C-alpha cells in the first residue's frame, strides 16, 4: 500500500530490454481509472553482473518508501530471489519473482504469473477441471515455464516439459516433481503421450516481435488433434505458432489475458484496492503491435 512518506504511487517494471512493454500503458490507465495519483514507469536494468548496482539501487528506493511497487521481467525474475527479504509460497515454489512489494518494511517477492495464467486458462477452457485426464506440453524451461508448470500442477494436470536443452527440461521436471504431481521431460518427438495431449503452452520468446515468422513447434511434427494452444506471446497478437495450430484445426489463444490478469493482481498487492480489470485488458489490446 502507499507509503506514508509518499504522496503518490511510484511503480515500475525492471527488465532488459523493455522496448515494447505494455505495462506502463496498463498500470497508468488503471491508476487513473481508480482515482489514484501516481505513475508507472520502465526501469531498464542490464543483465547481471553489469546491472547489479542499478538493481540494488531500485530495491534500496523501495526500502525507504520512494518506490511502492516493482514488477520484474526477463532477465531478472530469478536474480531477484536472493535480493528480497521474503518470498511468497508461490514465488518460493516457482523459483521466480515478478512482483515486489514492501510489507512491514520488508521487501516481499511474489509471483502473479501463475494465477494470471490459471485465470485466463479457465476463461479459455471452462471444462479444464473435468474428470478426464488433462495432459499438457510446456514449451520452454525458463521463469515463465516454471510459473505455468506450477499453475497446472495446482489443478492436477499431467505435464511434460520440452525445451531446446534437454538438461534444462530435466532440471525443471525434477524441481517440480518433488513438490507435486510428477512432471516429465521429453523432446516433443519422443514424448509417448503427445497424441493424447490436450494443452500446449508456449513459454518461449520464439515468434515474438520482431521475429514473427519463427515457431517453436517442429514443422514436420503434427499437432495433437484435440489440443488447445496457449501462446504466452502477445506481440504479435497471432504468432506463427498460433497460425499453424489453427490451420491444423486447433483452437488457440495468445497471452494478453494472462498479461492483464497478472498485472491486475500486482496492482491489488500494491494498492490494496480492487483492480479495474477491463482497463488493463483494454489498454493492452489497444496498443499491441500487430
Coordinates of C-alpha atoms in Angstrom, one line a residue:
X1 CA 0.0 0.0 0.0
X2 CA 1.0 3.6 -0.3
X3 CA 3.8 4.6 1.9
X4 CA 3.1 7.4 4.3
X5 CA 6.2 9.3 3.2
X6 CA 4.9 9.3 -0.4
X7 CA 2.1 11.5 -1.8
X8 CA 1.5 9.2 -4.8
X9 CA 2.3 5.8 -6.0
X10 CA 5.6 5.3 -7.8
X11 CA 5.5 2.0 -9.6
X12 CA 7.6 0.4 -12.3
X13 CA 9.0 -2.5 -14.3
X14 CA 12.6 -3.9 -14.1
X15 CA 13.9 -5.7 -17.1
X16 CA 16.1 -5.7 -20.2
X17 CA 15.2 -4.7 -22.9
X18 CA 11.8 -3.0 -22.3
X19 CA 11.2 -1.5 -25.8
X20 CA 7.7 -3.0 -26.3
X21 CA 6.4 -3.4 -22.8
X22 CA 2.7 -2.7 -22.3
X23 CA 2.9 -2.5 -18.5
X24 CA 3.1 1.3 -18.3
X25 CA 0.0 1.7 -20.5
X26 CA -2.0 -0.8 -18.4
X27 CA -1.0 0.4 -15.0
X28 CA -1.1 4.2 -15.7
X29 CA -4.6 3.7 -17.2
X30 CA -5.6 1.7 -14.1
X31 CA -4.3 4.3 -11.7
X32 CA -6.3 6.9 -13.5
X33 CA -9.4 4.8 -13.5
X34 CA -9.1 4.1 -9.8
X35 CA -8.6 7.7 -9.0
X36 CA -5.1 7.1 -7.5
X37 CA -2.3 9.6 -8.0
X38 CA 0.9 8.1 -9.3
X39 CA 3.0 6.8 -12.2
X40 CA 4.2 3.5 -13.5
X41 CA 7.4 3.7 -15.5
X42 CA 10.1 1.5 -17.0
X43 CA 13.4 0.8 -15.3
X44 CA 15.8 -0.7 -17.9
X45 CA 18.4 -2.8 -15.9
X46 CA 21.1 -4.7 -17.8
X47 CA 21.7 -8.4 -17.1
X48 CA 23.9 -9.2 -14.2
X49 CA 26.7 -8.5 -13.4
X50 CA 26.5 -5.2 -15.3
X51 CA 23.1 -4.3 -13.9
X52 CA 23.6 -5.3 -10.3
X53 CA 24.3 -1.8 -8.9
X54 CA 21.2 -0.4 -10.6
X55 CA 19.1 -3.4 -9.4
X56 CA 20.2 -2.8 -5.8
X57 CA 19.6 0.9 -6.1
X58 CA 16.0 0.4 -7.1
X59 CA 15.4 -2.1 -4.3
X60 CA 17.0 0.4 -1.9
X61 CA 14.5 3.1 -3.1
X62 CA 11.7 0.7 -2.2
X63 CA 13.2 0.1 1.3
X64 CA 12.9 3.8 2.1
X65 CA 9.5 4.2 0.6
X66 CA 10.4 6.2 -2.6
X67 CA 9.0 3.3 -4.8
X68 CA 5.9 1.4 -3.7
X69 CA 5.9 -1.4 -6.1
X70 CA 8.0 -3.1 -8.8
X71 CA 7.4 -5.7 -11.5
X72 CA 10.2 -7.9 -12.6
X73 CA 10.7 -9.4 -16.0
X74 CA 13.4 -11.1 -18.1
X75 CA 16.3 -11.5 -17.2
X76 CA 15.8 -10.7 -13.5
X77 CA 12.9 -12.9 -12.3
X78 CA 15.3 -15.4 -10.8
X79 CA 18.2 -12.9 -10.0
X80 CA 15.8 -11.1 -7.6
X81 CA 15.2 -14.2 -5.4
X82 CA 18.3 -13.6 -3.2
X83 CA 17.8 -9.8 -3.1
X84 CA 14.4 -9.6 -1.3
X85 CA 13.7 -10.2 2.4
X86 CA 10.7 -12.6 2.0
X87 CA 9.2 -14.8 -0.7
X88 CA 5.6 -15.7 -1.0
X89 CA 5.0 -19.5 -1.0
X90 CA 4.2 -19.4 -4.8
X91 CA 7.4 -17.4 -5.6
X92 CA 9.4 -19.8 -3.5
X93 CA 8.0 -22.9 -5.2
X94 CA 8.2 -21.4 -8.7
X95 CA 11.7 -20.0 -8.1
X96 CA 10.9 -16.7 -9.8
X97 CA 9.6 -13.3 -8.8
X98 CA 7.6 -10.9 -11.0
X99 CA 6.2 -8.6 -8.3
X100 CA 7.9 -6.9 -5.4
X101 CA 6.1 -5.0 -2.6
X102 CA 7.1 -3.6 0.8
X103 CA 5.3 -5.3 3.8
X104 CA 6.2 -4.1 7.3
X105 CA 9.4 -2.6 6.0
X106 CA 10.5 -5.8 4.3
X107 CA 10.8 -6.4 0.5
X108 CA 8.5 -9.2 -0.4
X109 CA 8.8 -11.1 -3.7
X110 CA 5.7 -12.6 -5.1
X111 CA 4.7 -14.3 -8.4
X112 CA 1.3 -13.4 -10.0
X113 CA 2.2 -15.0 -13.3
X114 CA 0.8 -18.4 -12.3
X115 CA -2.5 -17.1 -11.1
X116 CA -2.8 -14.8 -14.2
X117 CA -2.2 -17.9 -16.4
X118 CA -4.7 -20.0 -14.5
X119 CA -7.4 -17.3 -14.6
X120 CA -7.1 -16.8 -18.3
X121 CA -6.9 -20.6 -19.0
X122 CA -10.1 -21.0 -17.1
X123 CA -11.7 -18.4 -19.3
X124 CA -10.4 -20.2 -22.4
X125 CA -11.1 -23.8 -21.2
X126 CA -14.1 -23.7 -18.8
X127 CA -14.1 -27.5 -18.7
X128 CA -10.4 -27.8 -17.7
X129 CA -11.3 -29.3 -14.3
X130 CA -13.4 -32.1 -15.7
X131 CA -12.8 -35.7 -14.7
X132 CA -10.9 -36.5 -17.9
X133 CA -7.1 -36.8 -17.7
X134 CA -5.6 -33.5 -18.7
X135 CA -2.2 -33.7 -20.3
X136 CA -0.1 -30.6 -21.1
X137 CA 3.1 -30.0 -23.1
X138 CA 5.0 -26.9 -21.9
X139 CA 7.5 -25.5 -24.5
X140 CA 10.5 -23.9 -22.7
X141 CA 12.0 -24.2 -19.3
X142 CA 12.6 -20.6 -18.1
X143 CA 10.9 -18.5 -15.5
X144 CA 7.6 -18.3 -17.3
X145 CA 7.6 -22.1 -17.8
X146 CA 8.1 -22.5 -14.1
X147 CA 5.0 -20.4 -13.3
X148 CA 3.0 -22.4 -15.9
X149 CA 4.1 -25.8 -14.6
X150 CA 3.3 -24.8 -11.0
X151 CA -0.1 -23.5 -12.1
X152 CA -1.0 -26.7 -13.9
X153 CA 0.2 -28.8 -11.0
X154 CA -2.2 -26.9 -8.7
X155 CA -5.2 -28.2 -10.8
X156 CA -3.9 -31.7 -11.3
X157 CA -2.6 -31.7 -14.8
X158 CA 0.0 -34.1 -16.1
X159 CA 2.8 -32.0 -17.6
X160 CA 5.7 -32.7 -20.0
X161 CA 8.4 -30.1 -20.5
X162 CA 10.1 -29.8 -23.8
X163 CA 12.9 -27.2 -24.1
X164 CA 15.7 -26.7 -26.6
X165 CA 18.2 -28.0 -24.0
X166 CA 17.1 -31.4 -22.5
X167 CA 19.1 -30.9 -19.4
X168 CA 17.2 -27.7 -18.6
X169 CA 13.9 -29.5 -19.1
X170 CA 15.0 -32.4 -16.8
X171 CA 16.1 -30.0 -14.1
X172 CA 12.7 -28.2 -14.1
X173 CA 10.9 -31.5 -14.1
X174 CA 12.9 -32.7 -11.1
X175 CA 12.3 -29.5 -9.2
X176 CA 8.6 -29.7 -9.6
X177 CA 8.2 -33.5 -9.3
X178 CA 9.5 -33.2 -5.7
X179 CA 6.7 -30.8 -4.7
X180 CA 3.6 -32.0 -6.6
X181 CA 2.3 -34.2 -9.4
X182 CA 5.2 -35.9 -11.3
X183 CA 6.5 -33.9 -14.2
X184 CA 8.2 -35.4 -17.2
X185 CA 10.8 -34.0 -19.6
X186 CA 10.9 -35.4 -23.1
X187 CA 11.6 -33.9 -26.5
X188 CA 8.4 -33.5 -28.5
X189 CA 9.4 -36.2 -31.0
X190 CA 10.0 -38.7 -28.2
X191 CA 7.0 -37.9 -25.9
X192 CA 4.9 -41.1 -26.0
X193 CA 1.7 -39.3 -25.0
X194 CA 1.9 -36.4 -27.4
X195 CA -1.1 -37.6 -29.3
X196 CA -3.2 -37.5 -26.1
X197 CA -2.1 -34.0 -25.2
X198 CA -5.0 -31.6 -24.5
X199 CA -3.0 -28.4 -24.0
X200 CA 0.1 -26.9 -25.5
X201 CA 1.7 -23.9 -23.8
X202 CA 4.5 -21.9 -25.4
X203 CA 6.5 -20.1 -22.8
X204 CA 9.5 -19.3 -25.1
X205 CA 10.1 -16.0 -26.8
X206 CA 10.2 -17.7 -30.2
X207 CA 7.8 -15.9 -32.6
X208 CA 7.8 -12.7 -30.6
X209 CA 8.1 -9.4 -32.4
X210 CA 10.2 -8.6 -34.4
X211 CA 11.0 -12.3 -35.3
X212 CA 7.4 -13.1 -36.1
X213 CA 8.0 -15.8 -38.7
X214 CA 9.6 -18.3 -36.2
X215 CA 7.8 -21.0 -34.3
X216 CA 9.0 -23.4 -31.5
X217 CA 7.0 -26.3 -32.9
X218 CA 8.8 -28.5 -35.4
X219 CA 7.4 -28.0 -38.9
X220 CA 7.3 -31.7 -39.6
X221 CA 5.5 -32.7 -36.4
X222 CA 1.7 -33.0 -36.5
X223 CA -0.2 -31.2 -33.7
X224 CA -2.3 -33.4 -31.3
X225 CA -5.8 -33.2 -32.8
X226 CA -7.7 -32.5 -29.5
X227 CA -5.2 -30.0 -28.1
X228 CA -5.7 -26.3 -27.3
X229 CA -2.8 -24.0 -27.9
X230 CA -1.9 -21.2 -25.5
X231 CA 0.9 -18.9 -26.5
X232 CA 2.2 -16.6 -23.8
X233 CA 3.4 -14.2 -26.5
X234 CA 1.0 -11.3 -27.2
X235 CA 3.1 -9.3 -29.7
X236 CA 2.1 -10.1 -32.4
X237 CA -1.5 -11.0 -31.3
X238 CA -1.4 -14.0 -33.6
X239 CA 2.0 -15.8 -33.7
X240 CA 3.3 -18.1 -36.4
X241 CA 2.7 -21.0 -33.9
X242 CA -0.9 -19.9 -33.4
X243 CA -1.4 -19.7 -37.2
X244 CA 0.0 -23.2 -37.7
X245 CA -2.1 -24.6 -34.9
X246 CA -5.3 -23.0 -36.3
X247 CA -4.5 -24.3 -39.8
X248 CA -4.3 -27.8 -38.3
X249 CA -7.8 -27.4 -36.7
X250 CA -6.8 -26.4 -33.2
X251 CA -8.2 -23.5 -31.1
X252 CA -5.6 -21.1 -29.9
X253 CA -5.2 -18.0 -27.6
X254 CA -2.4 -15.5 -27.0
X255 CA -1.0 -14.3 -23.7
X256 CA -2.9 -11.0 -23.5
X257 CA -5.4 -12.3 -21.0
X258 CA -2.6 -13.6 -18.7
X259 CA -0.7 -10.3 -19.1
X260 CA -3.7 -8.3 -18.0
X261 CA -4.6 -10.6 -15.1
X262 CA -1.1 -10.9 -13.6
X263 CA -0.8 -7.1 -13.8
X264 CA -4.2 -6.6 -12.1
X265 CA -3.1 -8.9 -9.3
X266 CA 0.1 -6.9 -8.8
X267 CA -1.9 -3.7 -8.8
X268 CA -4.0 -5.1 -5.9
X269 CA -1.0 -6.1 -3.9
X270 CA 0.5 -2.6 -4.2
X271 CA -2.6 -0.5 -3.7
X272 CA -4.9 -2.7 -1.6
X273 CA -7.7 -1.8 -3.9
X274 CA -9.7 -3.9 -6.5
X275 CA -8.1 -3.7 -9.9
X276 CA -10.2 -2.4 -12.8
X277 CA -9.5 -5.5 -15.0
X278 CA -11.3 -4.3 -18.0
X279 CA -9.0 -1.3 -18.1
X280 CA -5.9 -3.5 -18.1
X281 CA -7.2 -5.6 -20.9
X282 CA -8.4 -2.7 -23.0
X283 CA -5.1 -0.8 -22.7
X284 CA -3.2 -3.9 -23.7
X285 CA -5.3 -4.7 -26.7
X286 CA -5.4 -1.1 -28.0
X287 CA -1.6 -0.7 -28.1
X288 CA -0.4 -4.2 -29.1
X289 CA 1.7 -4.1 -32.2
X290 CA 0.1 -6.2 -34.9

